[in-house]
Short mmCIF file of C-alpha atoms in Angstrom, two decimals:
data_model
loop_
_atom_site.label_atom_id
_atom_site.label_comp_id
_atom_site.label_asym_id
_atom_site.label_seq_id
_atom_site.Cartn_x
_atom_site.Cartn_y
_atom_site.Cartn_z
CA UNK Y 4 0.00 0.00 0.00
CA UNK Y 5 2.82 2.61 0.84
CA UNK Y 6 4.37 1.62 -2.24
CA UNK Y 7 1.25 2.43 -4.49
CA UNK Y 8 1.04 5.87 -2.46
CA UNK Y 9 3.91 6.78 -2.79
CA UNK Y 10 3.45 6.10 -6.62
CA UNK Y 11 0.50 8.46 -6.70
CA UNK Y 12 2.00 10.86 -5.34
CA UNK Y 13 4.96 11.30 -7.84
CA UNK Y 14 2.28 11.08 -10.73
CA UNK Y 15 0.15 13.71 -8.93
CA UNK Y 16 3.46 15.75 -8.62
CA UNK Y 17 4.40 15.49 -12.26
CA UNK Y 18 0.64 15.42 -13.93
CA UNK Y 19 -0.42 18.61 -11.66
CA UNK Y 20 1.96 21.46 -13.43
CA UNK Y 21 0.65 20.12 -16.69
CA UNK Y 22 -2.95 20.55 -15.46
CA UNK Y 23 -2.15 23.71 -14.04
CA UNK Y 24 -1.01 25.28 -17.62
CA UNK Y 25 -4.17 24.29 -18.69
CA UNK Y 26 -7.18 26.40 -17.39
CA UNK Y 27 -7.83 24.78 -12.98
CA UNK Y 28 -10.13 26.58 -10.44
CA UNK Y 29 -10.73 26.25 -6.69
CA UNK Y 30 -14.15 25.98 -5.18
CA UNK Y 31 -16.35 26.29 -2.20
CA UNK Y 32 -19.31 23.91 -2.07
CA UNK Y 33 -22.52 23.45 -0.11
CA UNK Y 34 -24.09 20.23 -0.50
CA UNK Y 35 -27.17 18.43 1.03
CA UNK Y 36 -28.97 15.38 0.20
CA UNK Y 37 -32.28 15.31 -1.14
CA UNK Y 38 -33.40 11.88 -0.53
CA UNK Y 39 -35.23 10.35 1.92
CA UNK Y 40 -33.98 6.94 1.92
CA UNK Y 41 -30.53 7.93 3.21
CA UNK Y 42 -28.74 5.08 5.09
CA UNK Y 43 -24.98 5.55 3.69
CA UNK Y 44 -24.76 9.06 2.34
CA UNK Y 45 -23.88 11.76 4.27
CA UNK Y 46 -27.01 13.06 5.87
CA UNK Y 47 -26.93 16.54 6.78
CA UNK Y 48 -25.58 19.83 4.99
CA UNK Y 49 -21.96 20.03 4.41
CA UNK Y 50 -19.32 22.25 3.14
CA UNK Y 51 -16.51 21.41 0.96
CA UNK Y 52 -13.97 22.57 -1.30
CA UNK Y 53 -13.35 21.57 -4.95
CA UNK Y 54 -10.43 21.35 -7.71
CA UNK Y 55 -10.80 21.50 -11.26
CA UNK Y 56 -8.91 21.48 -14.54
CA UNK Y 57 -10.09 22.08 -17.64
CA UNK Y 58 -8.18 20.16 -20.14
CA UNK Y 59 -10.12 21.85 -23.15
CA UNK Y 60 -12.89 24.20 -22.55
CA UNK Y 61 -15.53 21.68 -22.78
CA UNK Y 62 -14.02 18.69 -21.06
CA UNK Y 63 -12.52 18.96 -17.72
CA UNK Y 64 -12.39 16.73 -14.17
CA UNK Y 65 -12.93 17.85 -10.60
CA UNK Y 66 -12.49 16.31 -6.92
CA UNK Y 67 -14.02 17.18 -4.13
CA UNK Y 68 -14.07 16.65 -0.65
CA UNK Y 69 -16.94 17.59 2.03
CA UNK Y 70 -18.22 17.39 5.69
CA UNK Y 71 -17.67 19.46 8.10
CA UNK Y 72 -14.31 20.67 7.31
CA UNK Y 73 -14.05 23.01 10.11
CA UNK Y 74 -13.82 20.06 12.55
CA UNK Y 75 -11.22 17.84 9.97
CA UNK Y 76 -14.70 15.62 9.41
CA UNK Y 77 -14.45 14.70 5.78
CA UNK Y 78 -17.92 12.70 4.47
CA UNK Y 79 -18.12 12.18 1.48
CA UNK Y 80 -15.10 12.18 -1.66
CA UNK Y 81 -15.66 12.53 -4.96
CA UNK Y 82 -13.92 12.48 -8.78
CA UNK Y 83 -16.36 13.90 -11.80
CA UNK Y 84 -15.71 14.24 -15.47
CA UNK Y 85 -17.52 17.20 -16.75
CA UNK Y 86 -18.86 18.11 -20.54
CA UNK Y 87 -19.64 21.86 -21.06
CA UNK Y 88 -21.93 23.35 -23.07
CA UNK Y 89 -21.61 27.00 -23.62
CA UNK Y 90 -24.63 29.68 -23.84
CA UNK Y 91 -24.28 32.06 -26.80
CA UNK Y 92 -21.78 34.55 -26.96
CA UNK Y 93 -21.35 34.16 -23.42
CA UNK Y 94 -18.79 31.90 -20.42
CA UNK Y 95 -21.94 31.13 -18.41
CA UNK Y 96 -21.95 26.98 -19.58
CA UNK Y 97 -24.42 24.08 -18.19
CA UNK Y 98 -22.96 20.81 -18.02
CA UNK Y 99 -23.30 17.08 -17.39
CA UNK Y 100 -21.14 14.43 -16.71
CA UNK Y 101 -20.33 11.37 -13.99
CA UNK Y 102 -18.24 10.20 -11.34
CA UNK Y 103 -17.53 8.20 -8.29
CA UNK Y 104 -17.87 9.05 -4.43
CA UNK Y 105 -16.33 7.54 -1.93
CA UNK Y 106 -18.36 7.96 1.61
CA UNK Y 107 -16.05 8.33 4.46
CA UNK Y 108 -16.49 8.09 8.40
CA UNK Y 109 -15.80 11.37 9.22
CA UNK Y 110 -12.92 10.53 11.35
CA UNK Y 111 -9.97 13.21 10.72
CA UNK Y 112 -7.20 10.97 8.79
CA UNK Y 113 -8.99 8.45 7.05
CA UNK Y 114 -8.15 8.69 3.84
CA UNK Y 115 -6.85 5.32 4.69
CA UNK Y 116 -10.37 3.93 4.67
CA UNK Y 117 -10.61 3.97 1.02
CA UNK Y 118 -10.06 0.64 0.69
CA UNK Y 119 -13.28 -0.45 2.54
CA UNK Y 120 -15.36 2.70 2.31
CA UNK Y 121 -18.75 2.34 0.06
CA UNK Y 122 -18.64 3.54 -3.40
CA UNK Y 123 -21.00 5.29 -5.44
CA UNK Y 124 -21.52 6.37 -8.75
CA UNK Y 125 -23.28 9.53 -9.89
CA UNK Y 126 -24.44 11.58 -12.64
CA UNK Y 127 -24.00 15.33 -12.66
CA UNK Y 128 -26.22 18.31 -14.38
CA UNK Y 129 -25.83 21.84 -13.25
CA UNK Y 130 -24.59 25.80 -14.85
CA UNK Y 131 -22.27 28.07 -13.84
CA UNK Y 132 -22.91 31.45 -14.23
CA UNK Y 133 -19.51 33.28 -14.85
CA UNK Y 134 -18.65 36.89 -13.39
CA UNK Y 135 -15.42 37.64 -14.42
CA UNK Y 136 -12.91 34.82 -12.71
CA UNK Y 137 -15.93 33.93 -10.74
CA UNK Y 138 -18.19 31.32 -11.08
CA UNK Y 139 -21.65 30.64 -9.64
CA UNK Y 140 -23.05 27.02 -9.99
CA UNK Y 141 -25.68 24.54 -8.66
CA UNK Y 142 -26.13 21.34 -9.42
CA UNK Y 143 -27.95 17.98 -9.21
CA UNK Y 144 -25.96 14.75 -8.74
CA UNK Y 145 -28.53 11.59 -8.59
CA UNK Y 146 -26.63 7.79 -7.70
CA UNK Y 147 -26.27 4.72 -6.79
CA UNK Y 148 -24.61 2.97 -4.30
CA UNK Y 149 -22.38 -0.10 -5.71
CA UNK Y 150 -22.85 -3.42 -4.96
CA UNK Y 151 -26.21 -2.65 -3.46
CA UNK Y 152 -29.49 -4.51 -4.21
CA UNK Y 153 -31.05 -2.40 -7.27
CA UNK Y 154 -34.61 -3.00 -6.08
CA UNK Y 155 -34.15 -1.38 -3.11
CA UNK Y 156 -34.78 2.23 -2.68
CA UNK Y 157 -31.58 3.47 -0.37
CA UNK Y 158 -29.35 1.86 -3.47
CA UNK Y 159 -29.90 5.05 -4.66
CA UNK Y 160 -29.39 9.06 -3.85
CA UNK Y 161 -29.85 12.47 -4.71
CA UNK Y 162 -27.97 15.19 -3.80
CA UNK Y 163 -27.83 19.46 -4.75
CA UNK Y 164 -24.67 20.96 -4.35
CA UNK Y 165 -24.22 24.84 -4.59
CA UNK Y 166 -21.33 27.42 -4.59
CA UNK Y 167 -18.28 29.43 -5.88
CA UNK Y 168 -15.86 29.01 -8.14
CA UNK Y 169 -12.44 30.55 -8.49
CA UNK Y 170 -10.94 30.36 -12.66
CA UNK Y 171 -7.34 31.28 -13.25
#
């Protein structure tokens, strides 16, 4: 395992001034879930921050992270891939796009639990209304919970996520 983080790490070190020469922004986030059938997702409002990079300007990825980051509680992680669709004559964009979440104790430090934590996959639709180098978006993220049974209903989740983005 230290071996395979450690390996990360060096790609992360030499893949993220590449990403950075291509268009990345930083992000606040407030999420909440909007099902009822919650047994696994986080089940509360959040906060979180977000990183993006736009590899062209209608394709880029994010992660994000969120709980209650004030008190080192981290919920919920997640990785999206993100399609853009620009308004006329204009940088405001909707988008959609999927990912994966990872839902996480809470404990400050477990990132180690990745290995066991419960996956999910989600779908993404949202818009981001540009103002300059910031962005306002909100979004809808509906999933599933792997390995669960299908049939049942808290296999699946919705969740709306709001916020601000900074482009540079």
């Amino acid at each position: 395992m230290k071996n395979a983080l450690r390996t990360a790490l060096v790609l992360l070190a030499l893949v993220t001034p590449v990403g950075f020469a291509q268009r990345f922004y930083l992000g606040a986030v407030a999420g909440t879930p909007l099902s009822t059938q919650m047994e696994t997702v986080t089940d509360s409002f959040e906060l979180g921050a977000q990183l993006g990079v736009n590899a062209t300007p209608s394709f880029g990825v994010r992660a994000a992270v969120e709980g209650n980051l004030p008190r080192g509680e981290v919920r919920l992680g997640s990785l999206a891939a993100l399609f853009r669709f620009y308004l006329p004559l204009s940088a405001n964009a909707l988008y959609l796009g999927g990912g994966a979440d990872a839902f996480l104790s809470g404990v400050p430090g477990s990132l180690a639990e990745l290995r066991t934590a419960p996956l999910g996959a989600h779908a993404v639709a949202g818009a981001e209304f540009r103002f300059g180098r910031f962005g306002v978006f909100a979004e809808a993220l509906p999933g599933y919970v792997l390995g669960r049974d299908p049939s049942n209903p808290s296999a699946y989740y919705v969740r709306a996520r709001g916020g601000v983005n900074l482009h540079f």
